[in-house]
PDB file of C-alpha atoms in Angstrom:
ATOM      1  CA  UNK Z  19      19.035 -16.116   6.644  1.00  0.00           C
ATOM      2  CA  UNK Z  20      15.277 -16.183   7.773  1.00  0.00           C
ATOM      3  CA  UNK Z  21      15.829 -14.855  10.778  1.00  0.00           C
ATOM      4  CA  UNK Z  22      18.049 -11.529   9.548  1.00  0.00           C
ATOM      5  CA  UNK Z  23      15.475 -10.940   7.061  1.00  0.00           C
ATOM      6  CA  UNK Z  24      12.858 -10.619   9.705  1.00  0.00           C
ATOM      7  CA  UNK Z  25      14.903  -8.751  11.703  1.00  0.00           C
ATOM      8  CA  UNK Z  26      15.348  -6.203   8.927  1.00  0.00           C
ATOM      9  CA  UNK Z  27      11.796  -6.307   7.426  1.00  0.00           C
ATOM     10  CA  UNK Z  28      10.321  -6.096  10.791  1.00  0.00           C
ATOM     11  CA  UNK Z  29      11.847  -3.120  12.649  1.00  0.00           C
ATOM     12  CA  UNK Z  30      13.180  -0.823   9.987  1.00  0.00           C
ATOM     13  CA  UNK Z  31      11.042   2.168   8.396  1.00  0.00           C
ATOM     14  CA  UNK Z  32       9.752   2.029   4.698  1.00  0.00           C
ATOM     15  CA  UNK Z  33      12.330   5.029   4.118  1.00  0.00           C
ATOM     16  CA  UNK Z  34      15.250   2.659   5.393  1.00  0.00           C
ATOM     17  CA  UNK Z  35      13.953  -0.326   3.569  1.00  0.00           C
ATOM     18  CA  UNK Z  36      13.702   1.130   0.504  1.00  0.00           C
ATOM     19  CA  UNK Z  37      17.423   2.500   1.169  1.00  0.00           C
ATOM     20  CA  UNK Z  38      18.339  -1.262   2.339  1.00  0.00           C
ATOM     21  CA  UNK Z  39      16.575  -2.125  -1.014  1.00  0.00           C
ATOM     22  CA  UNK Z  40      18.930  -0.199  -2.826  1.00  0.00           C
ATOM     23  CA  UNK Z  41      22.285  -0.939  -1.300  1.00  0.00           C
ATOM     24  CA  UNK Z  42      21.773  -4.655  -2.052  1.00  0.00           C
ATOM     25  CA  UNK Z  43      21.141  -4.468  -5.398  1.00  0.00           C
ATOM     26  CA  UNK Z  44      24.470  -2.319  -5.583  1.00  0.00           C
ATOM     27  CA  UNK Z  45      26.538  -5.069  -3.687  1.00  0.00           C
ATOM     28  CA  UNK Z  46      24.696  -8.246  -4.883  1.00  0.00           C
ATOM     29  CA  UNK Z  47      23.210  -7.249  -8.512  1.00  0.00           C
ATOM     30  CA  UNK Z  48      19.868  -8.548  -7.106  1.00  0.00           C
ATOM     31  CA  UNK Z  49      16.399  -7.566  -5.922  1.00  0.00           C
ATOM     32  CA  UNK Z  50      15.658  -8.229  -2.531  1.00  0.00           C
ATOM     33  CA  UNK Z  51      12.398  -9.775  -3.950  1.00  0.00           C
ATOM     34  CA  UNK Z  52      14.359 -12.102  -6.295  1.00  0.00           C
ATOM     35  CA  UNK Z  53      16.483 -13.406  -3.658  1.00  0.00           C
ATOM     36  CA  UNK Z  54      13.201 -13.987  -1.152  1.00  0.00           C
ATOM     37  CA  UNK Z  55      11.582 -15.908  -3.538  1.00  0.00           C
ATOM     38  CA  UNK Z  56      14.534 -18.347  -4.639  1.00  0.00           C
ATOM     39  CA  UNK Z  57      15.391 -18.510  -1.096  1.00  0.00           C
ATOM     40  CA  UNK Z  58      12.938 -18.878   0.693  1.00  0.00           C
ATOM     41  CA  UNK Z  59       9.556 -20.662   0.733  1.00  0.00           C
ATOM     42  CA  UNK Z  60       6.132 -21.281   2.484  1.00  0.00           C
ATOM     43  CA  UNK Z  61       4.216 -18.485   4.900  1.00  0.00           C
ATOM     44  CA  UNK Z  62       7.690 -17.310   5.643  1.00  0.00           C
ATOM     45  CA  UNK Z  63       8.627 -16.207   1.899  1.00  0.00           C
ATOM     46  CA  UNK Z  64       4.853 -14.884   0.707  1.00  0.00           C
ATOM     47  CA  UNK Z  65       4.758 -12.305   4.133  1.00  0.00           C
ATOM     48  CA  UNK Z  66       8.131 -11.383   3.477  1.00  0.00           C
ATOM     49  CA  UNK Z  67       7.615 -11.061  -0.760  1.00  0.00           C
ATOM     50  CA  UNK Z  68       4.804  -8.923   0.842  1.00  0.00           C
ATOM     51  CA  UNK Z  69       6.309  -6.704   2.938  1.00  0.00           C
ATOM     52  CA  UNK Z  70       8.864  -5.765   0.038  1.00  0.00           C
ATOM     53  CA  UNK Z  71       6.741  -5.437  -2.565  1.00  0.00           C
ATOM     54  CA  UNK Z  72       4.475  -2.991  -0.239  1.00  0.00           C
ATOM     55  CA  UNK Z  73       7.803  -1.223   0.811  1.00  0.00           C
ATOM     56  CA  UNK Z  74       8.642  -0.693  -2.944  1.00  0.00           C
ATOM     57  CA  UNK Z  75       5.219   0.490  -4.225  1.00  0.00           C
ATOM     58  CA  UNK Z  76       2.231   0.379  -1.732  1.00  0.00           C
ATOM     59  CA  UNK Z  77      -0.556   1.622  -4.195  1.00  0.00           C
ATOM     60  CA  UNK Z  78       0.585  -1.298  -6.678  1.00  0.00           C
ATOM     61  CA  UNK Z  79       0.684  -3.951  -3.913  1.00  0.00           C
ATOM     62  CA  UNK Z  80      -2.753  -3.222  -3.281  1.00  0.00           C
ATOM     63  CA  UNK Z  81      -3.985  -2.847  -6.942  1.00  0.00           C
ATOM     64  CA  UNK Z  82      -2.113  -6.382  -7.809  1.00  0.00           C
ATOM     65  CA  UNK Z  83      -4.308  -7.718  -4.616  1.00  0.00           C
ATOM     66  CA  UNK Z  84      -7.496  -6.197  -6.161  1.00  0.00           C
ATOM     67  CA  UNK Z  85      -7.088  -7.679  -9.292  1.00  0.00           C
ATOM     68  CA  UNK Z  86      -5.910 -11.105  -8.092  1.00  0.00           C
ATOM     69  CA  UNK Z  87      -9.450 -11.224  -5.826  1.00  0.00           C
ATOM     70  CA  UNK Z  88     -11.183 -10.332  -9.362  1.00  0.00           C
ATOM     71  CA  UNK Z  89      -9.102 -12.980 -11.917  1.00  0.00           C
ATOM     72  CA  UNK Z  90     -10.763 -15.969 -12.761  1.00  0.00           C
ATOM     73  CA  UNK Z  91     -13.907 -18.015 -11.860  1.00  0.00           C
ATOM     74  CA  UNK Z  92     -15.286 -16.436  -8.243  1.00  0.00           C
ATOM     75  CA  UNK Z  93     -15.136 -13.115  -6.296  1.00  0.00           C
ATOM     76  CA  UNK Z  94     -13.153 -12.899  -3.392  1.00  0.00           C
ATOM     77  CA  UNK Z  95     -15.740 -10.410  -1.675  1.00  0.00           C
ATOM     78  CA  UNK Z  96     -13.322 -10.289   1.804  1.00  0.00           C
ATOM     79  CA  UNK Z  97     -10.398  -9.278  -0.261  1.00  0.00           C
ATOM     80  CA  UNK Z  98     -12.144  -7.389  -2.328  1.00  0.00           C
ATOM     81  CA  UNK Z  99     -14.118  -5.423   0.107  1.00  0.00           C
ATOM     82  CA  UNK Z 100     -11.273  -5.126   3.032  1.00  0.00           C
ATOM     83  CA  UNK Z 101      -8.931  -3.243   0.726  1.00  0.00           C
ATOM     84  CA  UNK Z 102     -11.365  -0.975  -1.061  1.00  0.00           C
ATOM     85  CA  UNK Z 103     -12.775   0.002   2.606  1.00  0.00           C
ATOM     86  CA  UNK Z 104      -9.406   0.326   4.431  1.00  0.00           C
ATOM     87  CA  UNK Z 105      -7.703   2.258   1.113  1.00  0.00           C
ATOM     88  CA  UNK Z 106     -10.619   4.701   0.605  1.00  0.00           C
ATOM     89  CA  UNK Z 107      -9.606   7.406   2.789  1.00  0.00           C
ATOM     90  CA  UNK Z 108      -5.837   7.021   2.280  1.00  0.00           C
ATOM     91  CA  UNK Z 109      -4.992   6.456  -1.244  1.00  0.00           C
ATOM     92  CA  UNK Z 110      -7.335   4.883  -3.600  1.00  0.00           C
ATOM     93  CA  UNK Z 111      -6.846   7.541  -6.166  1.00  0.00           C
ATOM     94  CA  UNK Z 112      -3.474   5.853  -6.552  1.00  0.00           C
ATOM     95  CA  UNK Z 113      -4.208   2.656  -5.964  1.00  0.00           C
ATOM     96  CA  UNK Z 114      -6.764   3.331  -9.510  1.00  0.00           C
ATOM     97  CA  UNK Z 115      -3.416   4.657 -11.198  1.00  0.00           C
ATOM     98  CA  UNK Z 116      -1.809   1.876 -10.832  1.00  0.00           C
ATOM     99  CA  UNK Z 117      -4.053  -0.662 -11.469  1.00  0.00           C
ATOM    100  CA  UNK Z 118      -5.025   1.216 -14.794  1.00  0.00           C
ATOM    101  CA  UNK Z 119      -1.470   1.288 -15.766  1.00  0.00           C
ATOM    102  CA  UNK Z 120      -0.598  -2.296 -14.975  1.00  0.00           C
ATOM    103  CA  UNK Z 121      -3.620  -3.758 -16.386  1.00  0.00           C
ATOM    104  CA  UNK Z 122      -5.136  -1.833 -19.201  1.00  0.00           C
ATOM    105  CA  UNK Z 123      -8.597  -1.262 -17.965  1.00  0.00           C
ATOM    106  CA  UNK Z 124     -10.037   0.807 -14.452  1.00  0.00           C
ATOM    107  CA  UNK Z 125     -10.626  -0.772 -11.415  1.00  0.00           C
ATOM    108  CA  UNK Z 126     -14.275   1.093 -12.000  1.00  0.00           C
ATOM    109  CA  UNK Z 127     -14.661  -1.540 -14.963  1.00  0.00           C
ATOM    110  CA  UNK Z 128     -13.106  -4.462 -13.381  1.00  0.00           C
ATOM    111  CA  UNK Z 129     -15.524  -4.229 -10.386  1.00  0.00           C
ATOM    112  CA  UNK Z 130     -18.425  -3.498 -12.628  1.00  0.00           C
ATOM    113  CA  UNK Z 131     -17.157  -6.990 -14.897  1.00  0.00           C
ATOM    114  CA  UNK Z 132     -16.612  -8.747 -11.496  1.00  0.00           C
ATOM    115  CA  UNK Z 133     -19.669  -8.110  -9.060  1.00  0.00           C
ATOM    116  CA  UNK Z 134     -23.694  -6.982  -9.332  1.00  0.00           C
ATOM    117  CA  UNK Z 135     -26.248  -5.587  -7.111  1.00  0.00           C
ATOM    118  CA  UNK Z 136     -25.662  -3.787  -4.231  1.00  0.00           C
ATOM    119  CA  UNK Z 137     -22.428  -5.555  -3.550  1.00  0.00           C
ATOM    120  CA  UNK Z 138     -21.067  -3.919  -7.045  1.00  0.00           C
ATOM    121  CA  UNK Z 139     -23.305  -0.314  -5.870  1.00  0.00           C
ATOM    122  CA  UNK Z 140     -21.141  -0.194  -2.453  1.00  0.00           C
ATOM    123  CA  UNK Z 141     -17.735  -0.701  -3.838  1.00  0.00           C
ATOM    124  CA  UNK Z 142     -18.266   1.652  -7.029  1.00  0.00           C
ATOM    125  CA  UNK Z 143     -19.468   3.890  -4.538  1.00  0.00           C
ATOM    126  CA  UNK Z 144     -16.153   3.566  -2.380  1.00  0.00           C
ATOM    127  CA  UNK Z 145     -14.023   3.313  -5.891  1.00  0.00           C
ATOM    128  CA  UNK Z 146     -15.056   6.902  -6.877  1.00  0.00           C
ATOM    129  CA  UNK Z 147     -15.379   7.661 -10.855  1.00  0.00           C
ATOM    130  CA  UNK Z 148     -14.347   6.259 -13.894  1.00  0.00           C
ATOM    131  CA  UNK Z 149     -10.717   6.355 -14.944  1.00  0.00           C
TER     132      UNK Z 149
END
């Protein structure tokens, strides 16, 4: 099962996926996700839970990451810091909306609750304004 899984995940376009996405919830009543997950487990099932959950709703993969590198005790600053640099330029505006949406409060304020100095000054700076 691995192995078509990989096959699929790994050559097909997001357009296809999220076609392929749709045509097995028609013929099996469940979410490619769902099915990974019980499945599956290990490095195997979390880069293929990955790749499907990016395929389904990129900006929200990446605003679930953000938070989860905020949540609890600690920062963690290479999370934090590689996908605020690499999503600037391409689509932070929606990766805001959905955080906002999902979690009740701007990735503006969770950075400001999360970081200080010029750490917090660099990625408010890449974050843009206040939601």
């Amino acid at each position: 099962m691995e192995t078509r899984f990989m096959t699929i995940l790994c050559t097909r376009s997001y357009p296809h996926l999220r076609r392929v996405f749709q045509e097995f919830v028609k013929m099996t009543n469940y979410d490619v996700e769902h099915v990974i997950k019980k499945e599956m487990s290990g490095d195997v099932r979390d880069a293929f839970v990955a790749i499907v959950q990016s395929v389904k709703n990129k900006p929200l993969f990446f605003a679930d990451k953000l938070y989860k590198s905020m949540k609890g005790a600690g920062t963690d600053e290479k999370t934090l810091t590689r996908i605020m640099v690499s999503r600037s330029e391409i689509d932070l505006l929606n990766v805001r909306r959905e955080f906002i949406e999902k979690y009740d409060k701007s990735l503006h304020k969770a950075i400001e609750g999360d970081t200080s100095g010029d750490f917090m000054k660099a990625l408010l700076a890449l974050c843009g304004g206040e939601d």
